[in-house]
PDB file of N, CA and C in Angstrom:
ATOM      1  N   MET S  24      -3.110  17.112   9.990  1.00  0.00           N
ATOM      2  CA  MET S  24      -3.784  15.935   9.483  1.00  0.00           C
ATOM      3  C   MET S  24      -2.809  15.145   8.617  1.00  0.00           C
ATOM      4  N   ARG S  25      -2.906  13.838   8.705  1.00  0.00           N
ATOM      5  CA  ARG S  25      -2.036  12.940   7.953  1.00  0.00           C
ATOM      6  C   ARG S  25      -2.413  12.980   6.474  1.00  0.00           C
ATOM      7  N   THR S  26      -1.386  13.024   5.624  1.00  0.00           N
ATOM      8  CA  THR S  26      -1.593  12.950   4.184  1.00  0.00           C
ATOM      9  C   THR S  26      -1.000  11.646   3.678  1.00  0.00           C
ATOM     10  N   ILE S  27      -1.767  10.923   2.895  1.00  0.00           N
ATOM     11  CA  ILE S  27      -1.311   9.673   2.305  1.00  0.00           C
ATOM     12  C   ILE S  27      -0.778  10.011   0.917  1.00  0.00           C
ATOM     13  N   ASP S  28       0.536   9.905   0.768  1.00  0.00           N
ATOM     14  CA  ASP S  28       1.191  10.269  -0.483  1.00  0.00           C
ATOM     15  C   ASP S  28       1.388   9.052  -1.378  1.00  0.00           C
ATOM     16  N   HIS S  29       1.857   9.313  -2.578  1.00  0.00           N
ATOM     17  CA  HIS S  29       2.215   8.246  -3.509  1.00  0.00           C
ATOM     18  C   HIS S  29       3.659   7.845  -3.243  1.00  0.00           C
ATOM     19  N   PHE S  30       3.969   6.574  -3.439  1.00  0.00           N
ATOM     20  CA  PHE S  30       5.309   6.043  -3.238  1.00  0.00           C
ATOM     21  C   PHE S  30       5.759   5.426  -4.551  1.00  0.00           C
ATOM     22  N   LEU S  31       6.745   6.057  -5.195  1.00  0.00           N
ATOM     23  CA  LEU S  31       7.242   5.592  -6.492  1.00  0.00           C
ATOM     24  C   LEU S  31       8.760   5.601  -6.497  1.00  0.00           C
ATOM     25  N   ALA S  32       9.337   4.642  -7.176  1.00  0.00           N
ATOM     26  CA  ALA S  32      10.782   4.588  -7.386  1.00  0.00           C
ATOM     27  C   ALA S  32      11.556   4.665  -6.074  1.00  0.00           C
ATOM     28  N   GLY S  33      11.036   4.006  -5.059  1.00  0.00           N
ATOM     29  CA  GLY S  33      11.750   3.950  -3.790  1.00  0.00           C
ATOM     30  C   GLY S  33      11.562   5.140  -2.878  1.00  0.00           C
ATOM     31  N   GLY S  34      10.654   6.033  -3.196  1.00  0.00           N
ATOM     32  CA  GLY S  34      10.451   7.191  -2.335  1.00  0.00           C
ATOM     33  C   GLY S  34       9.088   7.827  -2.521  1.00  0.00           C
ATOM     34  N   VAL S  35       8.793   8.746  -1.630  1.00  0.00           N
ATOM     35  CA  VAL S  35       7.527   9.475  -1.684  1.00  0.00           C
ATOM     36  C   VAL S  35       7.636  10.543  -2.759  1.00  0.00           C
ATOM     37  N   THR S  36       6.586  10.690  -3.541  1.00  0.00           N
ATOM     38  CA  THR S  36       6.583  11.694  -4.601  1.00  0.00           C
ATOM     39  C   THR S  36       6.438  13.092  -4.009  1.00  0.00           C
ATOM     40  N   ALA S  37       6.585  14.078  -4.849  1.00  0.00           N
ATOM     41  CA  ALA S  37       6.405  15.467  -4.418  1.00  0.00           C
ATOM     42  C   ALA S  37       4.991  15.659  -3.885  1.00  0.00           C
ATOM     43  N   PRO S  38       4.807  16.617  -3.000  1.00  0.00           N
ATOM     44  CA  PRO S  38       3.462  16.850  -2.445  1.00  0.00           C
ATOM     45  C   PRO S  38       2.426  17.067  -3.547  1.00  0.00           C
ATOM     46  N   ALA S  39       1.265  16.518  -3.331  1.00  0.00           N
ATOM     47  CA  ALA S  39       0.188  16.620  -4.320  1.00  0.00           C
ATOM     48  C   ALA S  39      -0.398  18.020  -4.337  1.00  0.00           C
ATOM     49  N   VAL S  40      -0.809  18.437  -5.504  1.00  0.00           N
ATOM     50  CA  VAL S  40      -1.500  19.715  -5.642  1.00  0.00           C
ATOM     51  C   VAL S  40      -2.928  19.574  -5.133  1.00  0.00           C
ATOM     52  N   ARG S  41      -3.514  18.393  -5.394  1.00  0.00           N
ATOM     53  CA  ARG S  41      -4.895  18.143  -4.970  1.00  0.00           C
ATOM     54  C   ARG S  41      -4.936  16.953  -4.025  1.00  0.00           C
ATOM     55  N   THR S  42      -5.833  17.029  -3.071  1.00  0.00           N
ATOM     56  CA  THR S  42      -6.040  15.917  -2.142  1.00  0.00           C
ATOM     57  C   THR S  42      -7.536  15.658  -2.003  1.00  0.00           C
ATOM     58  N   HIS S  43      -7.842  14.529  -1.401  1.00  0.00           N
ATOM     59  CA  HIS S  43      -9.233  14.168  -1.143  1.00  0.00           C
ATOM     60  C   HIS S  43      -9.329  13.653   0.284  1.00  0.00           C
ATOM     61  N   LYS S  44     -10.381  14.014   0.974  1.00  0.00           N
ATOM     62  CA  LYS S  44     -10.558  13.581   2.356  1.00  0.00           C
ATOM     63  C   LYS S  44     -10.825  12.080   2.420  1.00  0.00           C
ATOM     64  N   VAL S  45     -10.271  11.452   3.455  1.00  0.00           N
ATOM     65  CA  VAL S  45     -10.510  10.034   3.726  1.00  0.00           C
ATOM     66  C   VAL S  45     -11.349   9.962   4.989  1.00  0.00           C
ATOM     67  N   TRP S  46     -12.533   9.402   4.856  1.00  0.00           N
ATOM     68  CA  TRP S  46     -13.476   9.322   5.974  1.00  0.00           C
ATOM     69  C   TRP S  46     -13.419   7.946   6.618  1.00  0.00           C
ATOM     70  N   ASN S  47     -13.556   7.904   7.927  1.00  0.00           N
ATOM     71  CA  ASN S  47     -13.721   6.637   8.629  1.00  0.00           C
ATOM     72  C   ASN S  47     -15.213   6.333   8.590  1.00  0.00           C
ATOM     73  N   PRO S  48     -15.629   5.299   7.858  1.00  0.00           N
ATOM     74  CA  PRO S  48     -17.063   5.052   7.705  1.00  0.00           C
ATOM     75  C   PRO S  48     -17.779   4.675   8.991  1.00  0.00           C
ATOM     76  N   SER S  49     -17.052   4.188   9.981  1.00  0.00           N
ATOM     77  CA  SER S  49     -17.728   3.808  11.226  1.00  0.00           C
ATOM     78  C   SER S  49     -17.936   4.990  12.163  1.00  0.00           C
ATOM     79  N   THR S  50     -17.146   6.071  11.981  1.00  0.00           N
ATOM     80  CA  THR S  50     -17.292   7.232  12.870  1.00  0.00           C
ATOM     81  C   THR S  50     -17.749   8.484  12.138  1.00  0.00           C
ATOM     82  N   GLY S  51     -17.594   8.499  10.810  1.00  0.00           N
ATOM     83  CA  GLY S  51     -17.939   9.684  10.040  1.00  0.00           C
ATOM     84  C   GLY S  51     -16.906  10.790  10.135  1.00  0.00           C
ATOM     85  N   GLU S  52     -15.771  10.506  10.768  1.00  0.00           N
ATOM     86  CA  GLU S  52     -14.727  11.516  10.939  1.00  0.00           C
ATOM     87  C   GLU S  52     -13.727  11.463   9.787  1.00  0.00           C
ATOM     88  N   VAL S  53     -13.195  12.645   9.440  1.00  0.00           N
ATOM     89  CA  VAL S  53     -12.106  12.708   8.470  1.00  0.00           C
ATOM     90  C   VAL S  53     -10.849  12.250   9.200  1.00  0.00           C
ATOM     91  N   GLN S  54     -10.181  11.240   8.653  1.00  0.00           N
ATOM     92  CA  GLN S  54      -9.002  10.707   9.323  1.00  0.00           C
ATOM     93  C   GLN S  54      -7.699  11.008   8.598  1.00  0.00           C
ATOM     94  N   ALA S  55      -7.788  11.409   7.335  1.00  0.00           N
ATOM     95  CA  ALA S  55      -6.583  11.708   6.567  1.00  0.00           C
ATOM     96  C   ALA S  55      -6.988  12.385   5.271  1.00  0.00           C
ATOM     97  N   GLU S  56      -5.982  12.742   4.501  1.00  0.00           N
ATOM     98  CA  GLU S  56      -6.181  13.205   3.135  1.00  0.00           C
ATOM     99  C   GLU S  56      -5.295  12.350   2.249  1.00  0.00           C
ATOM    100  N   VAL S  57      -5.812  11.979   1.096  1.00  0.00           N
ATOM    101  CA  VAL S  57      -5.038  11.182   0.154  1.00  0.00           C
ATOM    102  C   VAL S  57      -4.646  12.075  -1.019  1.00  0.00           C
ATOM    103  N   ALA S  58      -3.386  11.954  -1.427  1.00  0.00           N
ATOM    104  CA  ALA S  58      -2.893  12.723  -2.559  1.00  0.00           C
ATOM    105  C   ALA S  58      -3.518  12.182  -3.838  1.00  0.00           C
ATOM    106  N   LEU S  59      -4.012  13.071  -4.672  1.00  0.00           N
ATOM    107  CA  LEU S  59      -4.594  12.670  -5.951  1.00  0.00           C
ATOM    108  C   LEU S  59      -3.521  12.761  -7.033  1.00  0.00           C
ATOM    109  N   GLY S  60      -3.374  11.699  -7.775  1.00  0.00           N
ATOM    110  CA  GLY S  60      -2.396  11.689  -8.850  1.00  0.00           C
ATOM    111  C   GLY S  60      -2.950  12.358 -10.095  1.00  0.00           C
ATOM    112  N   ASP S  61      -2.058  12.588 -11.032  1.00  0.00           N
ATOM    113  CA  ASP S  61      -2.458  13.169 -12.312  1.00  0.00           C
ATOM    114  C   ASP S  61      -1.785  12.377 -13.427  1.00  0.00           C
ATOM    115  N   ALA S  62      -1.962  12.805 -14.649  1.00  0.00           N
ATOM    116  CA  ALA S  62      -1.403  12.081 -15.790  1.00  0.00           C
ATOM    117  C   ALA S  62       0.119  12.010 -15.714  1.00  0.00           C
ATOM    118  N   ALA S  63       0.759  13.066 -15.248  1.00  0.00           N
ATOM    119  CA  ALA S  63       2.220  13.070 -15.143  1.00  0.00           C
ATOM    120  C   ALA S  63       2.700  12.034 -14.128  1.00  0.00           C
ATOM    121  N   LEU S  64       1.987  11.908 -13.025  1.00  0.00           N
ATOM    122  CA  LEU S  64       2.359  10.916 -12.016  1.00  0.00           C
ATOM    123  C   LEU S  64       2.153   9.500 -12.556  1.00  0.00           C
ATOM    124  N   LEU S  65       1.084   9.289 -13.283  1.00  0.00           N
ATOM    125  CA  LEU S  65       0.845   7.987 -13.905  1.00  0.00           C
ATOM    126  C   LEU S  65       1.956   7.660 -14.894  1.00  0.00           C
ATOM    127  N   ASP S  66       2.343   8.634 -15.710  1.00  0.00           N
ATOM    128  CA  ASP S  66       3.438   8.420 -16.659  1.00  0.00           C
ATOM    129  C   ASP S  66       4.727   8.064 -15.927  1.00  0.00           C
ATOM    130  N   LEU S  67       4.995   8.721 -14.804  1.00  0.00           N
ATOM    131  CA  LEU S  67       6.185   8.435 -14.007  1.00  0.00           C
ATOM    132  C   LEU S  67       6.144   7.008 -13.467  1.00  0.00           C
ATOM    133  N   ALA S  68       4.991   6.577 -13.004  1.00  0.00           N
ATOM    134  CA  ALA S  68       4.850   5.213 -12.484  1.00  0.00           C
ATOM    135  C   ALA S  68       5.109   4.185 -13.586  1.00  0.00           C
ATOM    136  N   VAL S  69       4.551   4.419 -14.763  1.00  0.00           N
ATOM    137  CA  VAL S  69       4.747   3.494 -15.883  1.00  0.00           C
ATOM    138  C   VAL S  69       6.214   3.490 -16.308  1.00  0.00           C
ATOM    139  N   GLU S  70       6.824   4.656 -16.376  1.00  0.00           N
ATOM    140  CA  GLU S  70       8.236   4.771 -16.748  1.00  0.00           C
ATOM    141  C   GLU S  70       9.122   4.000 -15.767  1.00  0.00           C
ATOM    142  N   ASN S  71       8.860   4.163 -14.488  1.00  0.00           N
ATOM    143  CA  ASN S  71       9.653   3.453 -13.485  1.00  0.00           C
ATOM    144  C   ASN S  71       9.438   1.949 -13.561  1.00  0.00           C
ATOM    145  N   ALA S  72       8.207   1.526 -13.791  1.00  0.00           N
ATOM    146  CA  ALA S  72       7.929   0.093 -13.916  1.00  0.00           C
ATOM    147  C   ALA S  72       8.676  -0.501 -15.110  1.00  0.00           C
ATOM    148  N   LYS S  73       8.703   0.224 -16.205  1.00  0.00           N
ATOM    149  CA  LYS S  73       9.423  -0.253 -17.390  1.00  0.00           C
ATOM    150  C   LYS S  73      10.923  -0.363 -17.124  1.00  0.00           C
ATOM    151  N   LYS S  74      11.460   0.542 -16.306  1.00  0.00           N
ATOM    152  CA  LYS S  74      12.894   0.515 -15.997  1.00  0.00           C
ATOM    153  C   LYS S  74      13.279  -0.713 -15.176  1.00  0.00           C
ATOM    154  N   VAL S  75      12.455  -1.080 -14.221  1.00  0.00           N
ATOM    155  CA  VAL S  75      12.830  -2.174 -13.316  1.00  0.00           C
ATOM    156  C   VAL S  75      12.360  -3.545 -13.791  1.00  0.00           C
ATOM    157  N   GLN S  76      11.435  -3.595 -14.735  1.00  0.00           N
ATOM    158  CA  GLN S  76      10.893  -4.878 -15.181  1.00  0.00           C
ATOM    159  C   GLN S  76      11.960  -5.808 -15.750  1.00  0.00           C
ATOM    160  N   PRO S  77      12.903  -5.343 -16.572  1.00  0.00           N
ATOM    161  CA  PRO S  77      13.907  -6.276 -17.099  1.00  0.00           C
ATOM    162  C   PRO S  77      14.736  -6.945 -15.990  1.00  0.00           C
ATOM    163  N   ALA S  78      15.082  -6.201 -14.965  1.00  0.00           N
ATOM    164  CA  ALA S  78      15.861  -6.787 -13.865  1.00  0.00           C
ATOM    165  C   ALA S  78      15.041  -7.842 -13.124  1.00  0.00           C
ATOM    166  N   TRP S  79      13.758  -7.550 -12.885  1.00  0.00           N
ATOM    167  CA  TRP S  79      12.907  -8.532 -12.200  1.00  0.00           C
ATOM    168  C   TRP S  79      12.718  -9.773 -13.077  1.00  0.00           C
ATOM    169  N   ALA S  80      12.540  -9.572 -14.375  1.00  0.00           N
ATOM    170  CA  ALA S  80      12.367 -10.704 -15.291  1.00  0.00           C
ATOM    171  C   ALA S  80      13.615 -11.585 -15.317  1.00  0.00           C
ATOM    172  N   ALA S  81      14.782 -10.983 -15.133  1.00  0.00           N
ATOM    173  CA  ALA S  81      16.041 -11.730 -15.148  1.00  0.00           C
ATOM    174  C   ALA S  81      16.377 -12.348 -13.788  1.00  0.00           C
ATOM    175  N   THR S  82      15.603 -12.033 -12.767  1.00  0.00           N
ATOM    176  CA  THR S  82      15.855 -12.563 -11.425  1.00  0.00           C
ATOM    177  C   THR S  82      15.439 -14.027 -11.369  1.00  0.00           C
ATOM    178  N   ASN S  83      16.324 -14.856 -10.814  1.00  0.00           N
ATOM    179  CA  ASN S  83      16.009 -16.286 -10.772  1.00  0.00           C
ATOM    180  C   ASN S  83      14.887 -16.566  -9.773  1.00  0.00           C
ATOM    181  N   PRO S  84      14.179 -17.675  -9.969  1.00  0.00           N
ATOM    182  CA  PRO S  84      13.030 -17.995  -9.109  1.00  0.00           C
ATOM    183  C   PRO S  84      13.369 -18.070  -7.620  1.00  0.00           C
ATOM    184  N   GLN S  85      14.548 -18.547  -7.280  1.00  0.00           N
ATOM    185  CA  GLN S  85      14.924 -18.633  -5.866  1.00  0.00           C
ATOM    186  C   GLN S  85      14.991 -17.240  -5.235  1.00  0.00           C
ATOM    187  N   ARG S  86      15.583 -16.298  -5.937  1.00  0.00           N
ATOM    188  CA  ARG S  86      15.673 -14.924  -5.418  1.00  0.00           C
ATOM    189  C   ARG S  86      14.285 -14.293  -5.341  1.00  0.00           C
ATOM    190  N   ARG S  87      13.448 -14.526  -6.337  1.00  0.00           N
ATOM    191  CA  ARG S  87      12.079 -13.997  -6.299  1.00  0.00           C
ATOM    192  C   ARG S  87      11.328 -14.542  -5.091  1.00  0.00           C
ATOM    193  N   ALA S  88      11.503 -15.831  -4.833  1.00  0.00           N
ATOM    194  CA  ALA S  88      10.847 -16.442  -3.668  1.00  0.00           C
ATOM    195  C   ALA S  88      11.324 -15.789  -2.380  1.00  0.00           C
ATOM    196  N   ARG S  89      12.616 -15.492  -2.285  1.00  0.00           N
ATOM    197  CA  ARG S  89      13.137 -14.813  -1.088  1.00  0.00           C
ATOM    198  C   ARG S  89      12.474 -13.446  -0.899  1.00  0.00           C
ATOM    199  N   VAL S  90      12.310 -12.721  -1.992  1.00  0.00           N
ATOM    200  CA  VAL S  90      11.656 -11.406  -1.916  1.00  0.00           C
ATOM    201  C   VAL S  90      10.227 -11.566  -1.402  1.00  0.00           C
ATOM    202  N   MET S  91       9.504 -12.536  -1.927  1.00  0.00           N
ATOM    203  CA  MET S  91       8.119 -12.743  -1.499  1.00  0.00           C
ATOM    204  C   MET S  91       8.037 -13.219  -0.052  1.00  0.00           C
ATOM    205  N   PHE S  92       8.983 -14.059   0.380  1.00  0.00           N
ATOM    206  CA  PHE S  92       8.990 -14.495   1.780  1.00  0.00           C
ATOM    207  C   PHE S  92       9.281 -13.324   2.713  1.00  0.00           C
ATOM    208  N   GLU S  93      10.151 -12.420   2.286  1.00  0.00           N
ATOM    209  CA  GLU S  93      10.425 -11.235   3.108  1.00  0.00           C
ATOM    210  C   GLU S  93       9.188 -10.344   3.175  1.00  0.00           C
ATOM    211  N   PHE S  94       8.488 -10.197   2.063  1.00  0.00           N
ATOM    212  CA  PHE S  94       7.240  -9.438   2.058  1.00  0.00           C
ATOM    213  C   PHE S  94       6.239 -10.069   3.024  1.00  0.00           C
ATOM    214  N   LYS S  95       6.114 -11.383   2.967  1.00  0.00           N
ATOM    215  CA  LYS S  95       5.210 -12.100   3.869  1.00  0.00           C
ATOM    216  C   LYS S  95       5.617 -11.883   5.324  1.00  0.00           C
ATOM    217  N   ARG S  96       6.919 -11.930   5.597  1.00  0.00           N
ATOM    218  CA  ARG S  96       7.401 -11.721   6.956  1.00  0.00           C
ATOM    219  C   ARG S  96       7.027 -10.328   7.453  1.00  0.00           C
ATOM    220  N   LEU S  97       7.171  -9.327   6.590  1.00  0.00           N
ATOM    221  CA  LEU S  97       6.832  -7.954   6.974  1.00  0.00           C
ATOM    222  C   LEU S  97       5.338  -7.807   7.249  1.00  0.00           C
ATOM    223  N   VAL S  98       4.512  -8.434   6.431  1.00  0.00           N
ATOM    224  CA  VAL S  98       3.065  -8.382   6.674  1.00  0.00           C
ATOM    225  C   VAL S  98       2.745  -9.045   8.007  1.00  0.00           C
ATOM    226  N   GLU S  99       3.341 -10.207   8.254  1.00  0.00           N
ATOM    227  CA  GLU S  99       3.102 -10.903   9.526  1.00  0.00           C
ATOM    228  C   GLU S  99       3.552 -10.064  10.719  1.00  0.00           C
ATOM    229  N   ALA S 100       4.695  -9.403  10.587  1.00  0.00           N
ATOM    230  CA  ALA S 100       5.233  -8.594  11.684  1.00  0.00           C
ATOM    231  C   ALA S 100       4.382  -7.358  11.961  1.00  0.00           C
ATOM    232  N   ASN S 101       3.591  -6.949  10.978  1.00  0.00           N
ATOM    233  CA  ASN S 101       2.790  -5.730  11.112  1.00  0.00           C
ATOM    234  C   ASN S 101       1.294  -6.009  11.030  1.00  0.00           C
ATOM    235  N   LYS S 102       0.885  -7.223  11.383  1.00  0.00           N
ATOM    236  CA  LYS S 102      -0.524  -7.619  11.275  1.00  0.00           C
ATOM    237  C   LYS S 102      -1.458  -6.693  12.047  1.00  0.00           C
ATOM    238  N   GLN S 103      -1.070  -6.334  13.247  1.00  0.00           N
ATOM    239  CA  GLN S 103      -1.945  -5.492  14.071  1.00  0.00           C
ATOM    240  C   GLN S 103      -2.152  -4.125  13.422  1.00  0.00           C
ATOM    241  N   GLN S 104      -1.057  -3.500  13.005  1.00  0.00           N
ATOM    242  CA  GLN S 104      -1.159  -2.179  12.375  1.00  0.00           C
ATOM    243  C   GLN S 104      -1.974  -2.255  11.080  1.00  0.00           C
ATOM    244  N   LEU S 105      -1.747  -3.286  10.279  1.00  0.00           N
ATOM    245  CA  LEU S 105      -2.510  -3.438   9.041  1.00  0.00           C
ATOM    246  C   LEU S 105      -3.993  -3.649   9.323  1.00  0.00           C
ATOM    247  N   ALA S 106      -4.298  -4.452  10.338  1.00  0.00           N
ATOM    248  CA  ALA S 106      -5.702  -4.682  10.700  1.00  0.00           C
ATOM    249  C   ALA S 106      -6.358  -3.383  11.165  1.00  0.00           C
ATOM    250  N   GLU S 107      -5.642  -2.582  11.935  1.00  0.00           N
ATOM    251  CA  GLU S 107      -6.197  -1.305  12.400  1.00  0.00           C
ATOM    252  C   GLU S 107      -6.441  -0.358  11.231  1.00  0.00           C
ATOM    253  N   LEU S 108      -5.521  -0.329  10.264  1.00  0.00           N
ATOM    254  CA  LEU S 108      -5.715   0.513   9.077  1.00  0.00           C
ATOM    255  C   LEU S 108      -6.923   0.044   8.270  1.00  0.00           C
ATOM    256  N   LEU S 109      -7.025  -1.262   8.059  1.00  0.00           N
ATOM    257  CA  LEU S 109      -8.181  -1.797   7.331  1.00  0.00           C
ATOM    258  C   LEU S 109      -9.486  -1.479   8.043  1.00  0.00           C
ATOM    259  N   ALA S 110      -9.482  -1.617   9.355  1.00  0.00           N
ATOM    260  CA  ALA S 110     -10.695  -1.336  10.128  1.00  0.00           C
ATOM    261  C   ALA S 110     -11.120   0.119   9.961  1.00  0.00           C
ATOM    262  N   SER S 111     -10.156   1.031  10.010  1.00  0.00           N
ATOM    263  CA  SER S 111     -10.519   2.447   9.888  1.00  0.00           C
ATOM    264  C   SER S 111     -10.933   2.808   8.467  1.00  0.00           C
ATOM    265  N   GLU S 112     -10.364   2.140   7.470  1.00  0.00           N
ATOM    266  CA  GLU S 112     -10.724   2.414   6.074  1.00  0.00           C
ATOM    267  C   GLU S 112     -12.102   1.876   5.710  1.00  0.00           C
ATOM    268  N   HIS S 113     -12.448   0.713   6.269  1.00  0.00           N
ATOM    269  CA  HIS S 113     -13.661   0.019   5.842  1.00  0.00           C
ATOM    270  C   HIS S 113     -14.780   0.034   6.865  1.00  0.00           C
ATOM    271  N   GLY S 114     -14.515   0.617   8.030  1.00  0.00           N
ATOM    272  CA  GLY S 114     -15.556   0.705   9.041  1.00  0.00           C
ATOM    273  C   GLY S 114     -15.900  -0.619   9.685  1.00  0.00           C
ATOM    274  N   LYS S 115     -14.943  -1.524   9.702  1.00  0.00           N
ATOM    275  CA  LYS S 115     -15.202  -2.825  10.320  1.00  0.00           C
ATOM    276  C   LYS S 115     -14.454  -2.925  11.639  1.00  0.00           C
ATOM    277  N   VAL S 116     -14.784  -3.934  12.411  1.00  0.00           N
ATOM    278  CA  VAL S 116     -14.088  -4.122  13.682  1.00  0.00           C
ATOM    279  C   VAL S 116     -12.710  -4.717  13.407  1.00  0.00           C
ATOM    280  N   VAL S 117     -11.775  -4.455  14.315  1.00  0.00           N
ATOM    281  CA  VAL S 117     -10.391  -4.878  14.118  1.00  0.00           C
ATOM    282  C   VAL S 117     -10.288  -6.402  14.004  1.00  0.00           C
ATOM    283  N   ASP S 118     -11.064  -7.134  14.796  1.00  0.00           N
ATOM    284  CA  ASP S 118     -11.005  -8.600  14.711  1.00  0.00           C
ATOM    285  C   ASP S 118     -11.367  -9.095  13.312  1.00  0.00           C
ATOM    286  N   ASP S 119     -12.347  -8.473  12.688  1.00  0.00           N
ATOM    287  CA  ASP S 119     -12.729  -8.838  11.327  1.00  0.00           C
ATOM    288  C   ASP S 119     -11.605  -8.486  10.354  1.00  0.00           C
ATOM    289  N   ALA S 120     -10.979  -7.341  10.558  1.00  0.00           N
ATOM    290  CA  ALA S 120      -9.877  -6.921   9.693  1.00  0.00           C
ATOM    291  C   ALA S 120      -8.685  -7.870   9.815  1.00  0.00           C
ATOM    292  N   HIS S 121      -8.483  -8.447  11.003  1.00  0.00           N
ATOM    293  CA  HIS S 121      -7.421  -9.451  11.159  1.00  0.00           C
ATOM    294  C   HIS S 121      -7.653 -10.614  10.196  1.00  0.00           C
ATOM    295  N   GLY S 122      -8.904 -10.992  10.009  1.00  0.00           N
ATOM    296  CA  GLY S 122      -9.225 -12.057   9.062  1.00  0.00           C
ATOM    297  C   GLY S 122      -8.843 -11.678   7.642  1.00  0.00           C
ATOM    298  N   ASP S 123      -9.055 -10.413   7.288  1.00  0.00           N
ATOM    299  CA  ASP S 123      -8.666  -9.947   5.956  1.00  0.00           C
ATOM    300  C   ASP S 123      -7.155 -10.026   5.771  1.00  0.00           C
ATOM    301  N   VAL S 124      -6.415  -9.605   6.794  1.00  0.00           N
ATOM    302  CA  VAL S 124      -4.952  -9.672   6.719  1.00  0.00           C
ATOM    303  C   VAL S 124      -4.514 -11.129   6.569  1.00  0.00           C
ATOM    304  N   GLN S 125      -5.128 -12.013   7.329  1.00  0.00           N
ATOM    305  CA  GLN S 125      -4.778 -13.436   7.254  1.00  0.00           C
ATOM    306  C   GLN S 125      -5.067 -14.000   5.867  1.00  0.00           C
ATOM    307  N   ARG S 126      -6.194 -13.637   5.275  1.00  0.00           N
ATOM    308  CA  ARG S 126      -6.511 -14.103   3.919  1.00  0.00           C
ATOM    309  C   ARG S 126      -5.504 -13.546   2.910  1.00  0.00           C
ATOM    310  N   GLY S 127      -5.069 -12.317   3.121  1.00  0.00           N
ATOM    311  CA  GLY S 127      -4.028 -11.754   2.261  1.00  0.00           C
ATOM    312  C   GLY S 127      -2.726 -12.526   2.364  1.00  0.00           C
ATOM    313  N   LEU S 128      -2.378 -12.922   3.581  1.00  0.00           N
ATOM    314  CA  LEU S 128      -1.161 -13.713   3.783  1.00  0.00           C
ATOM    315  C   LEU S 128      -1.240 -15.049   3.053  1.00  0.00           C
ATOM    316  N   GLU S 129      -2.415 -15.625   2.995  1.00  0.00           N
ATOM    317  CA  GLU S 129      -2.572 -16.901   2.299  1.00  0.00           C
ATOM    318  C   GLU S 129      -2.296 -16.760   0.805  1.00  0.00           C
ATOM    319  N   VAL S 130      -2.557 -15.592   0.252  1.00  0.00           N
ATOM    320  CA  VAL S 130      -2.291 -15.348  -1.163  1.00  0.00           C
ATOM    321  C   VAL S 130      -0.796 -15.145  -1.406  1.00  0.00           C
ATOM    322  N   ILE S 131      -0.135 -14.504  -0.453  1.00  0.00           N
ATOM    323  CA  ILE S 131       1.304 -14.264  -0.596  1.00  0.00           C
ATOM    324  C   ILE S 131       2.025 -15.598  -0.559  1.00  0.00           C
TER     325      ILE S 131
END
């Protein structure tokens, strides 16, 4: 079964001690397990955010825009996969999930 791990500081964290089942609401089937974080993992996330924040704050607006455009490009390139993931998470049809992805792109 697929496990959804945490992604921090450019990589996947160590395997979780505890997990929780992820159900597909439209089928009632368990489709994955999600790693449950703890206080130590939260502290690690905050520590990493504090480390990288000064560099991001010092990044000029043009470079920040490039980063966001690349993020948008990646979302656009993976629209189908994202829509399928949303559909399985929320129990909606894929066509409806495509609308959610499109609305997300409008925010980016």
